[in-house]
Short mmCIF file of N, CA and C in Angstrom, two decimals:
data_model
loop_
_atom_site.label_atom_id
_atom_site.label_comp_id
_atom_site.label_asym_id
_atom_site.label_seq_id
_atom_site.Cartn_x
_atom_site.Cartn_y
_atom_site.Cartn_z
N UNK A 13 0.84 -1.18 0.00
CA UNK A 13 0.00 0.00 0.00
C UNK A 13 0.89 1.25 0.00
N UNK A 14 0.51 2.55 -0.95
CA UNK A 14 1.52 3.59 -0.79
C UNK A 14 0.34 4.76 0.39
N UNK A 15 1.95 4.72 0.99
CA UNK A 15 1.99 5.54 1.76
C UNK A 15 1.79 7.41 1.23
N UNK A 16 0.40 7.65 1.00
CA UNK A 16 0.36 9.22 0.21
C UNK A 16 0.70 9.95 1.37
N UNK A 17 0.44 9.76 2.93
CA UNK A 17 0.65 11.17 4.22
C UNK A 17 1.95 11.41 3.81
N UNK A 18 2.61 10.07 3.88
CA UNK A 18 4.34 10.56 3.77
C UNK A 18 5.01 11.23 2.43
N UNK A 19 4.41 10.59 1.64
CA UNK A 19 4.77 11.39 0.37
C UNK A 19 4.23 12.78 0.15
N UNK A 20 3.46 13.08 0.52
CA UNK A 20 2.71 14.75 0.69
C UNK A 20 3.46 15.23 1.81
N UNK A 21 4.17 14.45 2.75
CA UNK A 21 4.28 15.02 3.74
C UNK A 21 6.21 15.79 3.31
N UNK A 22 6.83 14.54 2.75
CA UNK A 22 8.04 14.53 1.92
C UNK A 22 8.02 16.01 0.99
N UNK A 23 7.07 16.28 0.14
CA UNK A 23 7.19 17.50 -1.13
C UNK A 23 6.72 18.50 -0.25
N UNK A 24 6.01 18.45 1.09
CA UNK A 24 5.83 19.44 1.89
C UNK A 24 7.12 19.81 2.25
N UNK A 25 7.31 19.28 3.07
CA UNK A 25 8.65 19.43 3.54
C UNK A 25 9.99 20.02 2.33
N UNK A 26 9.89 19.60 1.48
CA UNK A 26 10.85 20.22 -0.02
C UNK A 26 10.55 21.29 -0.19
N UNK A 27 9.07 21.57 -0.62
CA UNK A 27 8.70 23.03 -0.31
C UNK A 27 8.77 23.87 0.12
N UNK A 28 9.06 23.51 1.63
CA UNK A 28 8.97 24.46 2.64
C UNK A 28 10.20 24.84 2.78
N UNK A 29 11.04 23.76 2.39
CA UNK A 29 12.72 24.88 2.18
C UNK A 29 13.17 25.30 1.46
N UNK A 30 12.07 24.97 0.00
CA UNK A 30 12.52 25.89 -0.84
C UNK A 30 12.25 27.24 -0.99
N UNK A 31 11.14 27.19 -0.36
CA UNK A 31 10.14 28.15 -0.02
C UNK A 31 11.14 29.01 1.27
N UNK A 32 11.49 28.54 2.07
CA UNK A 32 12.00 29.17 2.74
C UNK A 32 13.77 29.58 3.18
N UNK A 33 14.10 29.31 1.74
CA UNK A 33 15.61 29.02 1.44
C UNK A 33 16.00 31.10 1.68
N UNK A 34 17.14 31.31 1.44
CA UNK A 34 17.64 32.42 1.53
C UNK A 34 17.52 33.19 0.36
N UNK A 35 18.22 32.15 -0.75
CA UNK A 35 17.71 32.59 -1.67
C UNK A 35 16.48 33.21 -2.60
N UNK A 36 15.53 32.33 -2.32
CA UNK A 36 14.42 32.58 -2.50
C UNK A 36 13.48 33.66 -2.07
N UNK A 37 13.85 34.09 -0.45
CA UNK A 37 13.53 35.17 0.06
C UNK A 37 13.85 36.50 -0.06
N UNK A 38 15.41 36.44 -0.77
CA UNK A 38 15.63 37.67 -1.38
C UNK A 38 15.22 38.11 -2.72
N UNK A 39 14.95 36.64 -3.72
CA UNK A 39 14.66 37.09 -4.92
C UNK A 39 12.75 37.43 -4.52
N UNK A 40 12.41 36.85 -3.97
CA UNK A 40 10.77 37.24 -3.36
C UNK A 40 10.85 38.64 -3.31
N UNK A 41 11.73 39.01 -2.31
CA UNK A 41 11.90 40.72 -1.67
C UNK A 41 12.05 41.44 -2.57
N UNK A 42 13.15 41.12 -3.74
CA UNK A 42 13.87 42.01 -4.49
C UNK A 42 12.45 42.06 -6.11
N UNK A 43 11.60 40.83 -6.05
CA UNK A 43 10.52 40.97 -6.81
C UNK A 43 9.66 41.97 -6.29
N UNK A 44 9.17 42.42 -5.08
CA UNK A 44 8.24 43.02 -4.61
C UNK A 44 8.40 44.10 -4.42
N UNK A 45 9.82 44.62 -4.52
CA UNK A 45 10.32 45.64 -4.43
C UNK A 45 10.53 46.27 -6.05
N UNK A 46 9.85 45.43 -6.41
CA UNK A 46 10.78 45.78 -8.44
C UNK A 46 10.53 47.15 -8.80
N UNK A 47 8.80 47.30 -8.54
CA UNK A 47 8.27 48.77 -9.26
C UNK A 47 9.24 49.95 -8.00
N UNK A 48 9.33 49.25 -6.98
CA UNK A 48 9.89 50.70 -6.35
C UNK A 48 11.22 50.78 -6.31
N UNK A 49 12.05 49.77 -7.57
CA UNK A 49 13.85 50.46 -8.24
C UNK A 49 13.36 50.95 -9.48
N UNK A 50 12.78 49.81 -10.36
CA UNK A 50 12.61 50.47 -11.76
C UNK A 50 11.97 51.62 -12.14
N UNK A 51 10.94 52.24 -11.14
CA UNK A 51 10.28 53.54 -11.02
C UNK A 51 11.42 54.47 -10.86
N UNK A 52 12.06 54.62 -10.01
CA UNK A 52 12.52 55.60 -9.36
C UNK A 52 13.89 55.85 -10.49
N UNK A 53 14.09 54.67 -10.97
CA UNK A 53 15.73 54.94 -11.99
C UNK A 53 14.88 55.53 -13.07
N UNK A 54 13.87 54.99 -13.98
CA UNK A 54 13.51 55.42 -14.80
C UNK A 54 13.24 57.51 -14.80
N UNK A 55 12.84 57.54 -13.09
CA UNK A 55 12.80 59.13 -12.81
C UNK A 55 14.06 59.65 -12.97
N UNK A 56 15.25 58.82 -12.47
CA UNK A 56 16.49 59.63 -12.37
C UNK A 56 17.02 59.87 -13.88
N UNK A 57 16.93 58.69 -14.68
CA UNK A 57 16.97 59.00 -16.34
C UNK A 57 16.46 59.56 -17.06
N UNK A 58 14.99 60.18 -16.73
CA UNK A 58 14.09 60.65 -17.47
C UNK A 58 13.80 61.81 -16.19
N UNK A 59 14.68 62.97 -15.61
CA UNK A 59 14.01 64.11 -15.02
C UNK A 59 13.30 64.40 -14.89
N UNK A 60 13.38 64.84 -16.81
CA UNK A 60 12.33 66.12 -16.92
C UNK A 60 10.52 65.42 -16.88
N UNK A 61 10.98 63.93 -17.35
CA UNK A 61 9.63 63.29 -16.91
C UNK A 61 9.11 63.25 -15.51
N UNK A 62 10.00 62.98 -14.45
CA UNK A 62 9.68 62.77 -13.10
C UNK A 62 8.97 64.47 -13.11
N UNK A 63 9.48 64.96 -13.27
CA UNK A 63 9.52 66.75 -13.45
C UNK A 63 7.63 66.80 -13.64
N UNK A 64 7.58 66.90 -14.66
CA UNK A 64 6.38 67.04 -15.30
C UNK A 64 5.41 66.18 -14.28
N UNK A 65 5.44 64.75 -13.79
CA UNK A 65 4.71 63.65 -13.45
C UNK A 65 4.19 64.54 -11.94
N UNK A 66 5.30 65.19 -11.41
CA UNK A 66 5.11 65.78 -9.80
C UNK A 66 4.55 66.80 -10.10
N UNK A 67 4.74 67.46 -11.72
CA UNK A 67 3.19 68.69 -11.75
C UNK A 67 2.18 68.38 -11.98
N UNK A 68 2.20 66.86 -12.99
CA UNK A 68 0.64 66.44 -13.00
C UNK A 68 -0.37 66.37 -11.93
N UNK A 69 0.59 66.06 -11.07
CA UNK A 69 -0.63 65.37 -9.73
C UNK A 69 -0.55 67.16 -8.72
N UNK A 70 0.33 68.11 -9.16
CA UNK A 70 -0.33 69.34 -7.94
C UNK A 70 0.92 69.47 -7.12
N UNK A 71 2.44 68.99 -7.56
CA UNK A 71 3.08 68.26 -5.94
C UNK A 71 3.91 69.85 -6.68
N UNK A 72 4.41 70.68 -5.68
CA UNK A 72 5.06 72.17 -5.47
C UNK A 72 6.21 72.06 -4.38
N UNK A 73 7.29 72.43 -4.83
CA UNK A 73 8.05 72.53 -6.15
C UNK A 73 8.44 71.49 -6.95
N UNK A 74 7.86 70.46 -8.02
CA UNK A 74 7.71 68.86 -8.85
C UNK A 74 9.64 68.84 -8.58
N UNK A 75 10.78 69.25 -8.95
CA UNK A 75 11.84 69.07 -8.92
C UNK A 75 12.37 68.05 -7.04
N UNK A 76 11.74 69.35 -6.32
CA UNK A 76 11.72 69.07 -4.75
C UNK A 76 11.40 67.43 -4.80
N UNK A 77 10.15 67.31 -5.19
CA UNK A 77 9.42 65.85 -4.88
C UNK A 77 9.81 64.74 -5.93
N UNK A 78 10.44 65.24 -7.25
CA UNK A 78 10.66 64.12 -7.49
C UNK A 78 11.80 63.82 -7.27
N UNK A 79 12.77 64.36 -6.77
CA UNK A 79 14.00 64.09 -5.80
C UNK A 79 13.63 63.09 -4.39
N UNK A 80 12.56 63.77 -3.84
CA UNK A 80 12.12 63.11 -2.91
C UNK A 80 11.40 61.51 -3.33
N UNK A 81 10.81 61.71 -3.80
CA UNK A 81 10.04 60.21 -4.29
C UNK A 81 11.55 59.19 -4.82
N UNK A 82 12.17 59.60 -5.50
CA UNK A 82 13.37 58.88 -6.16
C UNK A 82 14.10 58.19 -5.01
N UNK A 83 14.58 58.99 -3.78
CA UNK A 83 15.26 58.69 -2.68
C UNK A 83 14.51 58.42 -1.96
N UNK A 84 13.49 58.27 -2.00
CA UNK A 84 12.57 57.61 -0.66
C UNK A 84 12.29 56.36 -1.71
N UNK A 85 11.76 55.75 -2.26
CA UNK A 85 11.47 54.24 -3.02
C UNK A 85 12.97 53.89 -2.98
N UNK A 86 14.05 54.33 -3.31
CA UNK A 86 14.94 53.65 -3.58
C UNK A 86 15.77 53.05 -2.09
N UNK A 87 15.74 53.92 -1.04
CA UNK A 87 16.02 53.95 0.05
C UNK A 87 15.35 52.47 0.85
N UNK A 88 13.77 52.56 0.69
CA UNK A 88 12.80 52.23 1.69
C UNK A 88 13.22 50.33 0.86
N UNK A 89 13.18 50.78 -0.69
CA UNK A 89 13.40 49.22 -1.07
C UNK A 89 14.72 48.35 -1.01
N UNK A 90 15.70 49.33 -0.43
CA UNK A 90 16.93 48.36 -0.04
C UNK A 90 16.68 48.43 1.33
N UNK A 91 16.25 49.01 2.23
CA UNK A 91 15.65 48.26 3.63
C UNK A 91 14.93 46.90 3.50
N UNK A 92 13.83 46.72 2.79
CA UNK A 92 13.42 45.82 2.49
C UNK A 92 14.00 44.40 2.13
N UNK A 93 15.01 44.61 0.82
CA UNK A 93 15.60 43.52 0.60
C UNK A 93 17.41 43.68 1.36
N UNK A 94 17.83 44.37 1.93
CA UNK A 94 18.42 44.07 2.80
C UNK A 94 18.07 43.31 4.16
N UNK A 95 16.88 43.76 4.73
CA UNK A 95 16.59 43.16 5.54
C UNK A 95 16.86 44.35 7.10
N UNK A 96 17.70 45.47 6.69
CA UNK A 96 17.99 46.64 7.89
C UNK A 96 16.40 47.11 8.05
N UNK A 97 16.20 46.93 9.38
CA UNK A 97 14.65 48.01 9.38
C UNK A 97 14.04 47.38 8.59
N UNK A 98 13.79 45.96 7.91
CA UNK A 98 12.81 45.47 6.89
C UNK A 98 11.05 45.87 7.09
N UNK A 99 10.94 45.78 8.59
CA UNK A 99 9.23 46.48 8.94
C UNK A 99 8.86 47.78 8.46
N UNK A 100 10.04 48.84 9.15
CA UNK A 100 9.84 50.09 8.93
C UNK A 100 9.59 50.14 7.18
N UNK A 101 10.86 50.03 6.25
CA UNK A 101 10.91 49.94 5.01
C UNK A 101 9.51 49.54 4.06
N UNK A 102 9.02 48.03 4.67
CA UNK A 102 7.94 47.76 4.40
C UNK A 102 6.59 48.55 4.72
N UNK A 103 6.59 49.19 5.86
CA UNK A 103 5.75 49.80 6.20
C UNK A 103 5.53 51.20 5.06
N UNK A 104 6.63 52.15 5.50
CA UNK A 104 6.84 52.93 4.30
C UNK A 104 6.59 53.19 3.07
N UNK A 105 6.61 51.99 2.30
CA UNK A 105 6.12 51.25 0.94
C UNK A 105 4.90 51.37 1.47
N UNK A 106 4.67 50.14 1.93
CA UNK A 106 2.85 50.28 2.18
C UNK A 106 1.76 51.55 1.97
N UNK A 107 2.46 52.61 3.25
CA UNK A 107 1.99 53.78 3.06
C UNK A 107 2.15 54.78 1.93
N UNK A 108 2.98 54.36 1.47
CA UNK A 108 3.29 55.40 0.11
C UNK A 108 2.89 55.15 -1.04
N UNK A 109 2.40 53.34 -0.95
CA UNK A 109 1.85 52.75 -2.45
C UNK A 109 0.47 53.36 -2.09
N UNK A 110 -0.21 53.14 -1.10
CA UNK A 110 -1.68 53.19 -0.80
C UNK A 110 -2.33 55.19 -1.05
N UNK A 111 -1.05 55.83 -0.35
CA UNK A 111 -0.95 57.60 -0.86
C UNK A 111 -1.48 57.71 -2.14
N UNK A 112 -0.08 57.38 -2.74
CA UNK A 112 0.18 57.12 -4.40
C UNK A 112 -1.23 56.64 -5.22
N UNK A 113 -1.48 55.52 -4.66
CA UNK A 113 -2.91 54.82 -5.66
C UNK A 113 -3.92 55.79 -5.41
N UNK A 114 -4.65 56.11 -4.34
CA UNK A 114 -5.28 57.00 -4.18
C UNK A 114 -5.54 58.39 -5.11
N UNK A 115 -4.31 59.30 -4.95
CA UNK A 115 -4.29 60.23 -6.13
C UNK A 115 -3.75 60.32 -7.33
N UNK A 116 -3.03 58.48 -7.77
CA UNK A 116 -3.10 58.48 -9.12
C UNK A 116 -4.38 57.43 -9.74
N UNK A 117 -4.99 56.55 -9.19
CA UNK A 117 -5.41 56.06 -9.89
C UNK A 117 -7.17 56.00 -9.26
N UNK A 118 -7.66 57.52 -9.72
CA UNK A 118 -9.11 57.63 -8.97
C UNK A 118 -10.08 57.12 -10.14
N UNK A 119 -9.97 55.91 -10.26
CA UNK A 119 -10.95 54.92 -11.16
C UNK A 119 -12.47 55.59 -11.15
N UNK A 120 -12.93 55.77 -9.98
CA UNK A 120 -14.10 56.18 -9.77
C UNK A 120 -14.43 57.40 -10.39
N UNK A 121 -13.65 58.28 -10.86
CA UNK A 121 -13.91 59.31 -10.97
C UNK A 121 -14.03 59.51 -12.86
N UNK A 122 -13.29 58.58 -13.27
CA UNK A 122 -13.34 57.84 -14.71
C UNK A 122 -14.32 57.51 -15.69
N UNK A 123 -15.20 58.24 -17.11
CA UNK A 123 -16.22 57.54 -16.89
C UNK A 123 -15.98 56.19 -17.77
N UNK A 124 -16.95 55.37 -17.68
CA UNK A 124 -17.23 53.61 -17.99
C UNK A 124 -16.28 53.80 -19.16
N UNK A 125 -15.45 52.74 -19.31
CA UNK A 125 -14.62 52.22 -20.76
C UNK A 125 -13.13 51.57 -20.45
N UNK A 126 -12.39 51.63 -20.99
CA UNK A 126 -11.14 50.77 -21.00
C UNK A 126 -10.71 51.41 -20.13
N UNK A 127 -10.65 52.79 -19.89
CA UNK A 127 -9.61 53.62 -19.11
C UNK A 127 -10.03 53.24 -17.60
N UNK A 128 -11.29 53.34 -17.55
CA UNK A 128 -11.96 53.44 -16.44
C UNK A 128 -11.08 51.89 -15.58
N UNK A 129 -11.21 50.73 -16.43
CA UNK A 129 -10.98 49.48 -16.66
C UNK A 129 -9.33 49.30 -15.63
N UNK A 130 -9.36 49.62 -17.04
CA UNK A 130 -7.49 50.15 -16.57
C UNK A 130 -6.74 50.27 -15.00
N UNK A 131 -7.73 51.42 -14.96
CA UNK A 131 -7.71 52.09 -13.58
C UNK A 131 -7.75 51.70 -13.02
N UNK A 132 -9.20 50.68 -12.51
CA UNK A 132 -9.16 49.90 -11.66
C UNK A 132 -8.70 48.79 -11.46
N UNK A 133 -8.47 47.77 -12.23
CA UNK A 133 -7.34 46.98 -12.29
C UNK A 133 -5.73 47.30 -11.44
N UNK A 134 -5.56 48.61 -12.07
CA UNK A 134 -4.19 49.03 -11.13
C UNK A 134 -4.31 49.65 -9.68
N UNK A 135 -5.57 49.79 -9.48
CA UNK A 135 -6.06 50.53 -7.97
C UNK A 135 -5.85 49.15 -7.51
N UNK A 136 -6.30 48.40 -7.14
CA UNK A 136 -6.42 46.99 -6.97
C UNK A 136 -4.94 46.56 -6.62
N UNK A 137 -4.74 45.98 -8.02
CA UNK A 137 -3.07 45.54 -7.96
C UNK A 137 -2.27 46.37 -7.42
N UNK A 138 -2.39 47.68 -6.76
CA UNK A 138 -1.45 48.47 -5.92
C UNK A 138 -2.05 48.45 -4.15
N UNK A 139 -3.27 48.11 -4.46
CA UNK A 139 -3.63 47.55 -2.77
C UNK A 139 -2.82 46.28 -2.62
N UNK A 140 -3.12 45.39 -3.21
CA UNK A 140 -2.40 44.10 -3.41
C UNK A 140 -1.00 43.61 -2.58
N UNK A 141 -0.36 45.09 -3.23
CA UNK A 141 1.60 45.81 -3.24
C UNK A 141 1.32 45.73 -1.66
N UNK A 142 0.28 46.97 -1.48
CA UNK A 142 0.22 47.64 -0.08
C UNK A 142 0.39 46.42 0.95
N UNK A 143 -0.56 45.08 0.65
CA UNK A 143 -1.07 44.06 1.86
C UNK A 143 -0.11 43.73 2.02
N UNK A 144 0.83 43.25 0.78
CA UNK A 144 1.90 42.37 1.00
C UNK A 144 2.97 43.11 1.59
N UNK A 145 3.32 44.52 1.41
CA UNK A 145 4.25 44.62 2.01
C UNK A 145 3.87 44.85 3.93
N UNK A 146 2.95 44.96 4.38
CA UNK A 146 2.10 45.07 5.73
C UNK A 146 2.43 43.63 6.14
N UNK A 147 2.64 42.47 5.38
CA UNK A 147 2.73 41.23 5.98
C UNK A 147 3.94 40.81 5.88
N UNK A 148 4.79 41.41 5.26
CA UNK A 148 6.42 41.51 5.31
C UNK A 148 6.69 42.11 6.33
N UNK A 149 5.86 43.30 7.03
CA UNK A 149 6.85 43.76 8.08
C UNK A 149 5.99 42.98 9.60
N UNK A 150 5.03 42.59 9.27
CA UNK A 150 4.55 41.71 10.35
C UNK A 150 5.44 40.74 10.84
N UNK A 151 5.61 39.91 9.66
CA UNK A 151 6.90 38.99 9.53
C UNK A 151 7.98 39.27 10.12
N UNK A 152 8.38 40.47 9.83
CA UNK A 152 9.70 40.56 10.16
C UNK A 152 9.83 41.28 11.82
N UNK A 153 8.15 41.86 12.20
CA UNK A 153 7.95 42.02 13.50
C UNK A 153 8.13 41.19 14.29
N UNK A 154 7.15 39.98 13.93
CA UNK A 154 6.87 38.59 14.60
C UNK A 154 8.27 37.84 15.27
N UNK A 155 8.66 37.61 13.56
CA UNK A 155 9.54 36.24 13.30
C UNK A 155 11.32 37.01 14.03
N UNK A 156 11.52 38.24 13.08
CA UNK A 156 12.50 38.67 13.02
C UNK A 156 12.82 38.77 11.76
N UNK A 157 14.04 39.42 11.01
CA UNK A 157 14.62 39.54 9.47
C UNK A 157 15.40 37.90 9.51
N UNK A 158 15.57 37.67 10.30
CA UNK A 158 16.74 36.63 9.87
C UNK A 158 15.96 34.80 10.00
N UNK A 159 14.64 34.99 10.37
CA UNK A 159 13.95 33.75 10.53
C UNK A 159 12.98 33.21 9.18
#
């Protein structure tokens, strides 16, 4: 007779260290962290875009803030995948994705069609950002960075 507890219990167990290997946890981190390097370089390469993006939304003086936004994502996401302050970092993110979605992506205010669509789709998928990084720093409240 085969034994399925042990064999489920066997790929559990494989799982769970792969799942919980070192490696894996940084490429996890350094995934979750992606939009908040590739955002912020794309600002440092493209200024005058960051420039313009911090007048779209109202932000005075746009140069000031998109300096600021650049060094704060880039900052908060090597806390993160370093693991220094990983809660705080995470937290940070959290609050700044959830800011951010808010006054960029007011779906509601959109009327009915693709855009509208769009919108909400990415309102969503940036709450998403927000939970996960709230349960990264739980984690790293709970457990510790190094567990």
């Amino acid at each position: 007779m085969i034994d399925h507890f042990s064999s489920t219990r066997r790929r559990g167990s494989l799982l769970a260290r792969i799942t919980a290997a070192p490696a894996t946890r940084f490429t996890a981190l350094l995934a979750l962290c992606s939009a908040y390097i590739q955002g912020p370089l794309t600002k440092f390469f493209d200024f005058q875009g960051a420039i313009a993006e911090m007048d779209h939304f109202g932000f005075h003086p746009p140069a000031f803030f998109a300096v600021a936004v650049i060094a704060f994502e880039l900052a908060a996401s090597a806390m993160v995948v370093s693991g220094i302050l990983r809660w705080a970092g995470a937290l940070a993110l959290a609050g700044f994705t959830l800011l951010a979605t808010v006054i960029a992506l007011r779906f509601w205010e959109l009327p009915p069609g693709m855009d509208r669509m769009m919108a909400t789709n990415a309102f969503f998928e940036h709450l998403s950002l927000a939970g996960a990084f709230i349960i990264v720093a739980a984690i790293d409240l709970t457990r510790g960075a190094g567990k």
